[in-house]
């Protein structure tokens, strides 16, 4: 996510910029201001927002009002309410005087935060203008470095790499080596060079920055470096990219940063093996829904606090003019309004969450449909074209004289079937299935290989549906093709039988068996998929010194 690259100024530093050298009249802080400040630093930011809002609306001290709005903006920004944050930052600026040196700290911090929120919203050119204003009022070199770094990132996002590199070079020249600031600038500089020139080798500076961040225990910096390394290795070295994505996800979880977790999960979904992708995808959806719900609730809560504060102020003025008999009625109406507002907010949140989940379900269903269609077409291509050709080749290979017309008939049949490969076209139900199946299996016999078929009788297949018969035919054809290609077997026995409501097929050969590190290829993957489709099971017995035994079973009907 682009906002990660900003190396955002920590909230404590941001607020400290307003309050590090306060104006003399801030020495006497109002009680609600003290309470709000205490709640903020102890992490109770919802309550802190309420009291800062009270100070901003009622205090006569302009500096105290400005700082309160700045605190409120930082709380909203942290909760993802960027528009609300910008509104309060602009209100803070209205209570500051550019001519007063004591206000310059807060002016600089406010403009920097406006630049950050603009960048989060994708308004990079606006962000650069705010960073220039922040630099104009910044009294400290260290804070200027942070602002210049943020400005460089905005140039990077605008693909104005020359301007970004110029800023990073100037920052790197004055930064103290082996510090987290130096590491962050080095990492950002390397990323910008790589974005400008894809042939640039960014690994050495990325690695150097990461080592510094580990030494100084800068976990946020490590998070960014892992993200940079994952992006850099994404195409040329996906295994390395997967490793760094996992490292990023682990440290993002440690930092409890949902945005960075989501970014890491996006990388893991793209890079991981198929069997791991589903778990990452489900975690991504869960985390994204939770984050959006939390941010929407926070936005509603901040707006409700502001609204209630204004309403409370107006009501107090009204209550002063009314007699005692109307006070109870006004309080009752206010409580009803609050309840209605909360109920409406909860209803809106519920509808938003429901709509998004419904949309995701529809998209997932559509994706699954497309995936199943592609798999089915792939299986048909494999069975009709690949195995069909292989079977004809086998017959030609072991016949001294080939009847031209018979060969042309077989090729024409395979041609016609391949033309209809995208249609759900079943083979004729009038053919005698067990004879057809037996001929298929025995066609793999030759002068050096015997194929014996036992138990495949008409009675066995009477209750088996046409669709299941065709799947069994494709499954056995695939096993025989694999036997022909790989087993070097001299004797093959396929035994059919029935036990209770199950058809059982036992394949045995005296070939070389399966290798120790056996993995399914495309053909066997299709075979397993077909067996699953007919609710069947398959097992491989490779414990004997020679040969292979395969057991297949599936229900009748």
Coordinates of C-alpha atoms in Angstrom, one line a residue:
X1 CA 0.0 0.0 0.0
X2 CA 1.3 3.4 -0.9
X3 CA 0.8 4.9 2.5
X4 CA 3.3 2.5 4.0
X5 CA 6.1 4.0 1.9
X6 CA 5.5 7.4 3.5
X7 CA 7.1 6.2 6.8
X8 CA 4.4 8.3 8.4
X9 CA 5.3 10.6 11.3
X10 CA 4.3 8.9 14.5
X11 CA 1.3 10.4 16.2
X12 CA 3.3 11.2 19.3
X13 CA 5.8 13.1 17.2
X14 CA 3.1 14.8 15.3
X15 CA 1.3 16.2 18.3
X16 CA 4.6 17.0 20.0
X17 CA 5.4 19.3 17.1
X18 CA 2.5 21.4 18.2
X19 CA 3.3 21.2 21.8
X20 CA 7.0 20.8 22.2
X21 CA 7.6 24.5 22.7
X22 CA 4.2 25.8 23.7
X23 CA 3.2 29.4 23.9
X24 CA 3.3 30.8 27.5
X25 CA -0.5 30.8 27.9
X26 CA -0.6 27.0 27.3
X27 CA 1.1 26.6 30.7
X28 CA -2.3 26.9 32.3
X29 CA -4.3 24.1 30.6
X30 CA -8.0 23.8 31.1
X31 CA -9.3 20.8 33.0
X32 CA -11.0 19.2 30.0
X33 CA -7.8 19.7 28.0
X34 CA -5.7 17.9 30.6
X35 CA -8.2 15.1 30.8
X36 CA -8.3 14.7 27.0
X37 CA -4.5 14.7 26.8
X38 CA -4.2 12.1 29.5
X39 CA -6.8 9.9 27.8
X40 CA -5.0 10.2 24.5
X41 CA -1.6 9.1 25.8
X42 CA -3.2 6.2 27.6
X43 CA -4.8 5.0 24.4
X44 CA -8.5 5.9 25.1
X45 CA -8.8 7.9 22.0
X46 CA -12.6 7.9 21.6
X47 CA -13.0 9.6 25.0
X48 CA -10.1 11.8 24.2
X49 CA -11.8 13.0 21.0
X50 CA -14.9 13.9 23.0
X51 CA -13.0 16.1 25.4
X52 CA -10.8 17.7 22.8
X53 CA -14.0 18.5 20.8
X54 CA -15.4 20.1 24.0
X55 CA -12.2 22.2 24.4
X56 CA -12.3 23.2 20.7
X57 CA -15.9 24.3 20.9
X58 CA -15.7 26.2 24.2
X59 CA -12.2 27.4 25.0
X60 CA -11.3 31.1 24.6
X61 CA -7.6 30.2 24.2
X62 CA -6.9 30.1 20.5
X63 CA -3.6 28.1 20.9
X64 CA -5.4 25.5 23.0
X65 CA -8.2 25.3 20.5
X66 CA -5.7 24.8 17.6
X67 CA -3.9 22.0 19.4
X68 CA -7.2 20.3 20.3
X69 CA -8.2 20.3 16.6
X70 CA -4.8 18.9 15.8
X71 CA -5.2 16.1 18.3
X72 CA -8.7 15.3 16.9
X73 CA -7.3 15.2 13.4
X74 CA -4.6 12.7 14.4
X75 CA -7.2 10.5 16.0
X76 CA -9.4 10.5 12.9
X77 CA -6.4 9.9 10.6
X78 CA -5.4 6.9 12.7
X79 CA -8.9 5.5 12.3
X80 CA -9.0 6.0 8.5
X81 CA -11.3 9.1 8.5
X82 CA -9.1 11.2 6.3
X83 CA -11.7 13.7 5.2
X84 CA -12.7 14.3 8.8
X85 CA -9.0 14.7 9.7
X86 CA -8.5 17.3 6.9
X87 CA -11.5 19.2 8.1
X88 CA -10.1 19.5 11.7
X89 CA -6.6 20.4 10.4
X90 CA -8.0 23.3 8.5
X91 CA -10.0 24.4 11.5
X92 CA -6.7 24.2 13.5
X93 CA -5.0 26.5 11.0
X94 CA -7.7 29.1 11.4
X95 CA -6.7 29.5 15.0
X96 CA -2.9 29.9 14.3
X97 CA -1.0 33.0 13.4
X98 CA 1.8 32.7 10.8
X99 CA 3.4 35.8 12.3
X100 CA 3.8 34.2 15.7
X101 CA 6.9 32.1 16.1
X102 CA 5.3 30.1 18.8
X103 CA 2.7 28.8 16.3
X104 CA 5.2 27.7 13.7
X105 CA 5.6 24.2 15.2
X106 CA 1.9 23.5 15.0
X107 CA 1.6 25.1 11.5
X108 CA 4.4 22.9 10.2
X109 CA 2.9 19.7 11.7
X110 CA -0.6 20.5 10.5
X111 CA 0.6 21.1 6.9
X112 CA 2.7 17.9 7.0
X113 CA -0.4 15.9 8.2
X114 CA -2.5 17.5 5.4
X115 CA 0.1 16.3 3.0
X116 CA 0.0 12.8 4.4
X117 CA -3.8 12.6 4.3
X118 CA -3.8 14.0 0.7
X119 CA -1.3 11.3 -0.3
X120 CA -3.5 8.6 1.4
X121 CA -6.4 9.8 -0.8
X122 CA -4.2 9.8 -3.9
X123 CA -4.0 13.6 -4.3
X124 CA -0.2 13.7 -4.6
X125 CA 0.2 17.1 -6.3
X126 CA -1.9 18.7 -3.5
X127 CA 0.2 16.8 -1.0
X128 CA 3.4 18.3 -2.4
X129 CA 2.0 21.8 -2.0
X130 CA 1.2 21.1 1.7
X131 CA 4.7 19.7 2.3
X132 CA 6.2 22.9 0.9
X133 CA 4.1 24.9 3.4
X134 CA 5.2 22.5 6.2
X135 CA 8.9 23.1 5.2
X136 CA 8.3 26.9 5.3
X137 CA 7.3 26.8 9.0
X138 CA 9.4 23.9 10.2
X139 CA 11.9 25.1 12.8
X140 CA 13.9 21.8 13.2
X141 CA 16.2 19.9 10.8
X142 CA 15.0 16.5 11.9
X143 CA 11.4 17.3 11.2
X144 CA 12.4 18.8 7.9
X145 CA 13.9 15.4 6.9
X146 CA 10.6 13.7 7.6
X147 CA 8.7 16.2 5.5
X148 CA 11.2 16.0 2.6
X149 CA 11.0 12.2 2.7
X150 CA 7.2 12.4 2.5
X151 CA 7.5 14.8 -0.4
X152 CA 9.9 12.5 -2.2
X153 CA 7.4 9.6 -1.8
X154 CA 4.7 11.9 -3.4
X155 CA 7.0 12.5 -6.3
X156 CA 7.6 8.8 -6.6
X157 CA 3.8 8.1 -6.7
X158 CA 3.5 10.7 -9.5
X159 CA 6.3 8.8 -11.3
X160 CA 8.4 11.9 -11.2
X161 CA 11.5 9.8 -10.2
X162 CA 14.1 12.4 -11.0
X163 CA 12.7 14.9 -8.4
X164 CA 12.3 12.1 -5.9
X165 CA 15.9 10.9 -6.3
X166 CA 17.2 14.4 -5.9
X167 CA 15.5 14.7 -2.5
X168 CA 16.6 11.3 -1.4
X169 CA 20.2 11.9 -2.3
X170 CA 20.2 15.2 -0.4
X171 CA 18.7 13.5 2.6
X172 CA 21.1 10.5 2.5
X173 CA 24.1 12.9 2.5
X174 CA 23.1 14.5 5.8
X175 CA 21.6 11.5 7.5
X176 CA 23.6 9.8 10.3
X177 CA 24.7 6.3 9.2
X178 CA 23.3 3.2 11.0
X179 CA 20.2 5.0 12.1
X180 CA 16.6 4.1 11.3
X181 CA 16.2 7.4 9.4
X182 CA 19.3 6.5 7.3
X183 CA 17.9 3.0 6.6
X184 CA 14.5 4.3 5.6
X185 CA 15.9 6.9 3.2
X186 CA 18.3 4.3 1.7
X187 CA 15.4 1.8 1.2
X188 CA 13.2 4.4 -0.4
X189 CA 16.1 5.7 -2.6
X190 CA 16.7 2.1 -3.9
X191 CA 13.1 1.5 -4.6
X192 CA 12.8 4.8 -6.6
X193 CA 15.9 3.9 -8.6
X194 CA 14.4 0.5 -9.4
X195 CA 11.1 2.0 -10.4
X196 CA 12.9 4.4 -12.7
X197 CA 15.2 1.7 -14.2
X198 CA 14.0 -1.9 -13.9
X199 CA 17.5 -3.2 -14.6
X200 CA 18.8 -1.6 -11.4
X201 CA 20.0 -4.1 -8.8
X202 CA 18.2 -2.9 -5.6
X203 CA 19.0 -5.9 -3.5
X204 CA 22.2 -4.6 -1.9
X205 CA 20.7 -1.3 -0.6
X206 CA 17.5 -3.1 0.4
X207 CA 19.5 -5.7 2.4
X208 CA 21.7 -3.0 4.0
X209 CA 18.7 -1.0 5.1
X210 CA 17.1 -4.2 6.5
X211 CA 20.2 -5.1 8.5
X212 CA 20.3 -1.6 10.0
X213 CA 16.6 -1.8 10.9
X214 CA 17.2 -5.1 12.6
X215 CA 20.1 -3.7 14.6
X216 CA 18.2 -0.7 15.8
X217 CA 15.0 -2.7 16.3
X218 CA 13.0 -0.6 13.9
X219 CA 10.1 -3.0 13.2
X220 CA 8.1 -0.5 11.0
X221 CA 11.2 -0.1 8.9
X222 CA 11.6 -3.9 8.6
X223 CA 8.0 -4.1 7.5
X224 CA 8.6 -1.7 4.6
X225 CA 11.9 -3.4 3.6
X226 CA 10.3 -6.8 3.4
X227 CA 7.6 -5.2 1.2
X228 CA 10.2 -3.6 -1.1
X229 CA 12.1 -6.9 -1.4
X230 CA 8.9 -8.9 -2.1
X231 CA 7.9 -6.4 -4.9
X232 CA 11.4 -6.5 -6.3
X233 CA 11.6 -10.3 -6.5
X234 CA 7.9 -10.7 -7.6
X235 CA 8.5 -11.5 -11.3
X236 CA 12.1 -12.8 -11.5
X237 CA 12.3 -14.8 -8.3
X238 CA 8.7 -15.7 -7.0
X239 CA 10.1 -18.1 -4.3
X240 CA 12.1 -15.2 -2.8
X241 CA 9.1 -12.9 -3.1
X242 CA 7.0 -15.5 -1.3
X243 CA 9.6 -15.7 1.6
X244 CA 9.7 -11.9 2.0
X245 CA 5.9 -11.7 1.8
X246 CA 5.7 -14.2 4.7
X247 CA 8.2 -12.1 6.7
X248 CA 6.2 -9.0 6.0
X249 CA 2.9 -10.6 7.1
X250 CA 4.5 -11.9 10.3
X251 CA 5.9 -8.5 11.4
X252 CA 2.7 -6.7 10.3
X253 CA 0.7 -9.0 12.6
X254 CA 3.2 -8.2 15.4
X255 CA 2.7 -4.5 14.7
X256 CA -1.1 -5.0 14.6
X257 CA -1.2 -3.0 11.3
X258 CA -4.3 -4.2 9.4
X259 CA -3.3 -2.2 6.2
X260 CA 0.1 -3.9 6.0
X261 CA -1.4 -7.3 6.8
X262 CA -3.8 -6.8 3.9
X263 CA -0.9 -5.8 1.6
X264 CA 1.1 -8.9 2.7
X265 CA -1.9 -11.2 2.2
X266 CA -2.4 -9.8 -1.4
X267 CA 1.2 -10.8 -2.2
X268 CA 0.8 -14.2 -0.5
X269 CA -2.4 -14.9 -2.5
X270 CA -0.6 -14.2 -5.8
X271 CA 2.6 -16.1 -4.9
X272 CA 1.5 -19.1 -2.8
X273 CA 0.8 -22.6 -4.0
X274 CA -2.9 -23.3 -4.8
X275 CA -3.5 -25.3 -1.6
X276 CA -2.4 -22.3 0.6
X277 CA -4.2 -19.6 -1.4
X278 CA -7.7 -20.3 -0.1
X279 CA -6.7 -19.8 3.5
X280 CA -4.9 -16.5 2.7
X281 CA -7.9 -15.4 0.7
X282 CA -10.4 -16.1 3.5
X283 CA -8.1 -14.3 6.0
X284 CA -7.9 -11.3 3.6
X285 CA -11.7 -11.1 3.3
X286 CA -12.2 -11.4 7.0
X287 CA -9.6 -8.8 7.8
X288 CA -10.7 -6.4 5.1
X289 CA -14.4 -6.6 6.2
X290 CA -13.4 -6.1 9.9
X291 CA -11.2 -3.1 9.0
X292 CA -13.8 -1.4 6.8
X293 CA -16.5 -2.0 9.4
X294 CA -14.2 -0.6 12.1
X295 CA -13.4 2.5 10.1
X296 CA -17.0 3.1 9.0
X297 CA -18.1 2.8 12.7
X298 CA -15.3 5.2 13.7
X299 CA -16.3 7.8 11.1
X300 CA -19.9 7.6 12.2
X301 CA -18.8 7.8 15.8
X302 CA -16.7 11.0 15.3
X303 CA -19.5 12.6 13.3
X304 CA -22.0 11.7 16.0
X305 CA -19.7 13.1 18.8
X306 CA -19.3 16.4 16.9
X307 CA -23.0 16.5 16.1
X308 CA -24.0 15.7 19.7
X309 CA -21.6 18.3 21.0
X310 CA -23.1 21.0 18.8
X311 CA -26.6 19.9 19.7
X312 CA -25.7 19.8 23.3
X313 CA -24.4 23.4 23.2
X314 CA -27.6 24.6 21.4
X315 CA -29.8 22.7 23.8
X316 CA -28.0 24.3 26.8
X317 CA -28.7 27.8 25.4
X318 CA -32.3 26.8 24.9
X319 CA -32.7 25.2 28.3
X320 CA -31.5 28.5 29.9
X321 CA -34.5 30.3 28.3
X322 CA -37.1 27.7 29.2
X323 CA -38.7 27.0 32.5
X324 CA -38.2 24.0 34.6
X325 CA -41.4 22.2 33.3
X326 CA -39.9 21.9 29.8
X327 CA -36.5 20.6 30.9
X328 CA -37.6 17.0 31.4
X329 CA -39.3 17.0 27.9
X330 CA -36.2 18.3 26.2
X331 CA -34.0 15.6 27.9
X332 CA -36.4 12.9 26.9
X333 CA -36.5 14.0 23.2
X334 CA -32.7 14.2 23.2
X335 CA -32.4 10.6 24.4
X336 CA -34.9 9.4 21.8
X337 CA -32.9 11.2 19.1
X338 CA -29.6 9.7 20.3
X339 CA -31.2 6.2 20.3
X340 CA -32.6 6.8 16.8
X341 CA -29.2 8.0 15.6
X342 CA -27.4 5.0 17.0
X343 CA -30.0 2.6 15.6
X344 CA -29.7 4.3 12.2
X345 CA -25.9 4.1 12.3
X346 CA -26.0 0.4 13.2
X347 CA -28.6 -0.3 10.4
X348 CA -26.4 1.5 7.9
X349 CA -23.3 -0.5 9.0
X350 CA -25.2 -3.7 8.8
X351 CA -26.5 -3.0 5.3
X352 CA -23.1 -2.0 4.1
X353 CA -21.5 -5.2 5.5
X354 CA -24.3 -7.4 4.1
X355 CA -24.1 -5.8 0.6
X356 CA -20.3 -6.3 0.5
X357 CA -20.5 -9.9 1.6
X358 CA -23.3 -10.6 -0.9
X359 CA -21.2 -9.0 -3.7
X360 CA -18.2 -11.1 -2.7
X361 CA -20.3 -14.3 -2.7
X362 CA -21.6 -13.5 -6.2
X363 CA -18.1 -12.8 -7.5
X364 CA -16.8 -16.0 -5.9
X365 CA -19.6 -18.1 -7.4
X366 CA -18.8 -16.7 -10.8
X367 CA -15.1 -17.4 -10.5
X368 CA -15.8 -21.0 -9.3
X369 CA -18.1 -21.5 -12.3
X370 CA -15.4 -20.3 -14.8
X371 CA -12.8 -22.5 -13.0
X372 CA -14.9 -25.6 -13.2
X373 CA -15.7 -25.0 -16.8
X374 CA -12.0 -24.6 -17.7
X375 CA -11.1 -27.8 -15.7
X376 CA -13.8 -29.8 -17.5
X377 CA -12.6 -28.6 -20.9
X378 CA -9.0 -29.4 -20.0
X379 CA -10.1 -32.9 -19.0
X380 CA -11.9 -33.4 -22.3
X381 CA -8.9 -32.2 -24.3
X382 CA -6.7 -34.6 -22.4
X383 CA -9.0 -37.6 -22.7
X384 CA -10.2 -37.1 -26.3
X385 CA -7.1 -35.7 -28.1
X386 CA -4.0 -36.7 -26.1
X387 CA -5.1 -40.2 -24.9
X388 CA -7.0 -40.8 -28.2
X389 CA -3.8 -40.1 -30.2
X390 CA -1.7 -42.2 -27.9
X391 CA -4.1 -45.2 -28.2
X392 CA -4.0 -45.0 -32.0
X393 CA -0.2 -44.7 -31.9
X394 CA 0.0 -47.8 -29.7
X395 CA -2.2 -49.8 -32.0
X396 CA -0.1 -48.8 -35.1
X397 CA 3.2 -49.5 -33.2
X398 CA 2.3 -53.2 -32.6
X399 CA 0.5 -54.1 -35.9
X400 CA 2.5 -55.4 -38.9
X401 CA -0.3 -54.4 -41.3
X402 CA -2.5 -51.4 -40.7
X403 CA -5.9 -51.2 -42.4
X404 CA -6.0 -47.7 -43.9
X405 CA -9.8 -47.4 -43.8
X406 CA -10.0 -48.6 -40.2
X407 CA -7.3 -46.1 -39.2
X408 CA -9.0 -43.3 -41.0
X409 CA -12.3 -44.2 -39.3
X410 CA -10.7 -43.9 -35.9
X411 CA -9.0 -40.6 -36.7
X412 CA -12.3 -39.2 -38.1
X413 CA -14.1 -40.3 -35.0
X414 CA -11.6 -38.6 -32.8
X415 CA -11.8 -35.5 -35.1
X416 CA -15.6 -35.3 -34.7
X417 CA -15.4 -35.7 -30.9
X418 CA -12.7 -33.0 -30.7
X419 CA -15.0 -30.6 -32.7
X420 CA -17.7 -31.1 -30.1
X421 CA -15.3 -30.8 -27.1
X422 CA -17.1 -27.7 -25.7
X423 CA -20.5 -29.4 -25.7
X424 CA -21.9 -31.7 -23.1
X425 CA -22.2 -34.6 -25.5
X426 CA -22.5 -38.1 -24.1
X427 CA -21.5 -41.3 -25.9
X428 CA -24.2 -43.5 -27.2
X429 CA -26.1 -45.5 -24.6
X430 CA -26.7 -48.3 -27.1
X431 CA -23.1 -49.5 -27.2
X432 CA -22.4 -52.6 -25.1
X433 CA -20.2 -50.9 -22.5
X434 CA -18.4 -53.9 -21.0
X435 CA -17.3 -55.0 -24.5
X436 CA -16.2 -51.5 -25.4
X437 CA -14.3 -51.2 -22.1
X438 CA -12.6 -54.6 -22.5
X439 CA -11.5 -53.8 -26.0
X440 CA -10.0 -50.5 -24.8
X441 CA -8.0 -52.2 -22.1
X442 CA -6.9 -55.1 -24.2
X443 CA -5.7 -52.7 -27.0
X444 CA -2.7 -51.9 -24.8
X445 CA -1.4 -55.5 -25.1
X446 CA 1.5 -56.3 -27.5
X447 CA 4.1 -58.9 -28.1
X448 CA 5.9 -58.2 -24.8
X449 CA 3.0 -57.2 -22.7
X450 CA -0.1 -59.2 -21.7
X451 CA -3.3 -57.5 -20.5
X452 CA -5.9 -59.6 -18.7
X453 CA -9.4 -58.2 -17.9
X454 CA -11.4 -60.1 -15.3
X455 CA -15.0 -59.6 -14.2
X456 CA -16.1 -56.9 -16.6
X457 CA -19.6 -58.3 -17.4
X458 CA -22.8 -56.8 -18.6
X459 CA -24.5 -57.5 -15.2
X460 CA -21.9 -55.4 -13.4
X461 CA -22.6 -52.2 -15.4
X462 CA -26.4 -52.5 -15.6
X463 CA -27.1 -50.2 -12.6
X464 CA -24.2 -47.8 -13.3
X465 CA -25.3 -44.5 -15.0
X466 CA -24.1 -43.6 -18.4
X467 CA -22.2 -40.6 -17.1
X468 CA -20.3 -42.7 -14.5
X469 CA -19.5 -45.3 -17.1
X470 CA -17.8 -42.7 -19.3
X471 CA -15.9 -41.3 -16.4
X472 CA -14.7 -44.8 -15.5
X473 CA -13.6 -45.4 -19.1
X474 CA -11.6 -42.2 -19.0
X475 CA -10.0 -43.1 -15.7
X476 CA -8.9 -46.5 -16.8
X477 CA -7.7 -45.2 -20.1
X478 CA -5.5 -42.7 -18.3
X479 CA -4.1 -45.5 -16.0
X480 CA -3.3 -47.7 -19.1
X481 CA -1.6 -44.8 -20.9
X482 CA 0.6 -44.1 -17.8
X483 CA 1.4 -47.8 -17.6
X484 CA 2.4 -47.9 -21.3
X485 CA 4.6 -44.8 -20.9
X486 CA 6.3 -45.4 -17.5
X487 CA 5.9 -48.9 -16.0
X488 CA 7.8 -51.3 -18.4
X489 CA 5.3 -53.9 -17.2
X490 CA 5.1 -57.3 -18.9
X491 CA 1.8 -58.4 -17.3
X492 CA -1.2 -56.2 -16.4
X493 CA -4.4 -57.5 -14.7
X494 CA -7.6 -55.4 -14.3
X495 CA -10.1 -57.1 -12.0
X496 CA -13.7 -55.9 -11.7
X497 CA -16.0 -56.8 -8.9
X498 CA -18.9 -55.7 -6.7
X499 CA -19.2 -55.5 -2.9
X500 CA -22.5 -54.4 -1.4
X501 CA -23.4 -51.2 -3.3
X502 CA -19.8 -50.5 -4.5
X503 CA -18.1 -51.3 -7.8
X504 CA -14.5 -52.2 -7.1
X505 CA -11.6 -52.2 -9.6
X506 CA -8.2 -53.6 -8.9
X507 CA -5.3 -52.7 -11.2
X508 CA -2.1 -54.7 -10.9
X509 CA 1.1 -54.8 -12.9
X510 CA 4.6 -56.2 -12.5
X511 CA 6.4 -53.0 -13.7
X512 CA 8.9 -50.8 -11.9
X513 CA 6.3 -49.3 -9.6
X514 CA 6.1 -45.7 -8.4
X515 CA 9.2 -43.6 -7.6
X516 CA 9.9 -42.7 -3.9
X517 CA 9.0 -39.1 -4.4
X518 CA 5.9 -39.7 -6.5
X519 CA 3.9 -36.6 -7.5
X520 CA 0.7 -36.4 -9.5
X521 CA 1.0 -35.0 -13.1
X522 CA -1.8 -33.4 -15.0
X523 CA -3.1 -36.7 -16.2
X524 CA -3.4 -38.3 -12.7
X525 CA -4.7 -35.0 -11.3
X526 CA -7.5 -35.3 -13.9
X527 CA -8.0 -38.9 -12.8
X528 CA -8.3 -38.0 -9.1
X529 CA -10.7 -35.2 -10.1
X530 CA -12.9 -37.6 -12.0
X531 CA -13.0 -40.2 -9.2
X532 CA -14.0 -37.4 -6.8
X533 CA -16.8 -36.4 -9.3
X534 CA -18.3 -39.9 -9.1
X535 CA -17.9 -40.0 -5.3
X536 CA -15.3 -42.6 -5.6
X537 CA -11.9 -43.4 -3.9
X538 CA -8.4 -44.3 -5.2
X539 CA -5.4 -45.7 -3.4
X540 CA -1.9 -46.6 -4.6
X541 CA -0.1 -49.7 -3.0
X542 CA 3.6 -49.4 -3.7
X543 CA 4.9 -51.4 -0.8
X544 CA 5.9 -54.4 -2.9
X545 CA 9.4 -54.6 -4.3
X546 CA 8.2 -54.7 -7.9
X547 CA 5.0 -53.7 -9.6
X548 CA 2.1 -51.5 -8.7
X549 CA -1.4 -52.1 -7.3
X550 CA -4.2 -49.5 -7.6
X551 CA -7.6 -49.9 -5.9
X552 CA -10.6 -47.9 -7.2
X553 CA -14.1 -48.0 -5.8
X554 CA -17.3 -46.0 -6.4
X555 CA -20.9 -46.3 -5.4
X556 CA -23.6 -47.7 -7.8
X557 CA -26.4 -45.4 -8.7

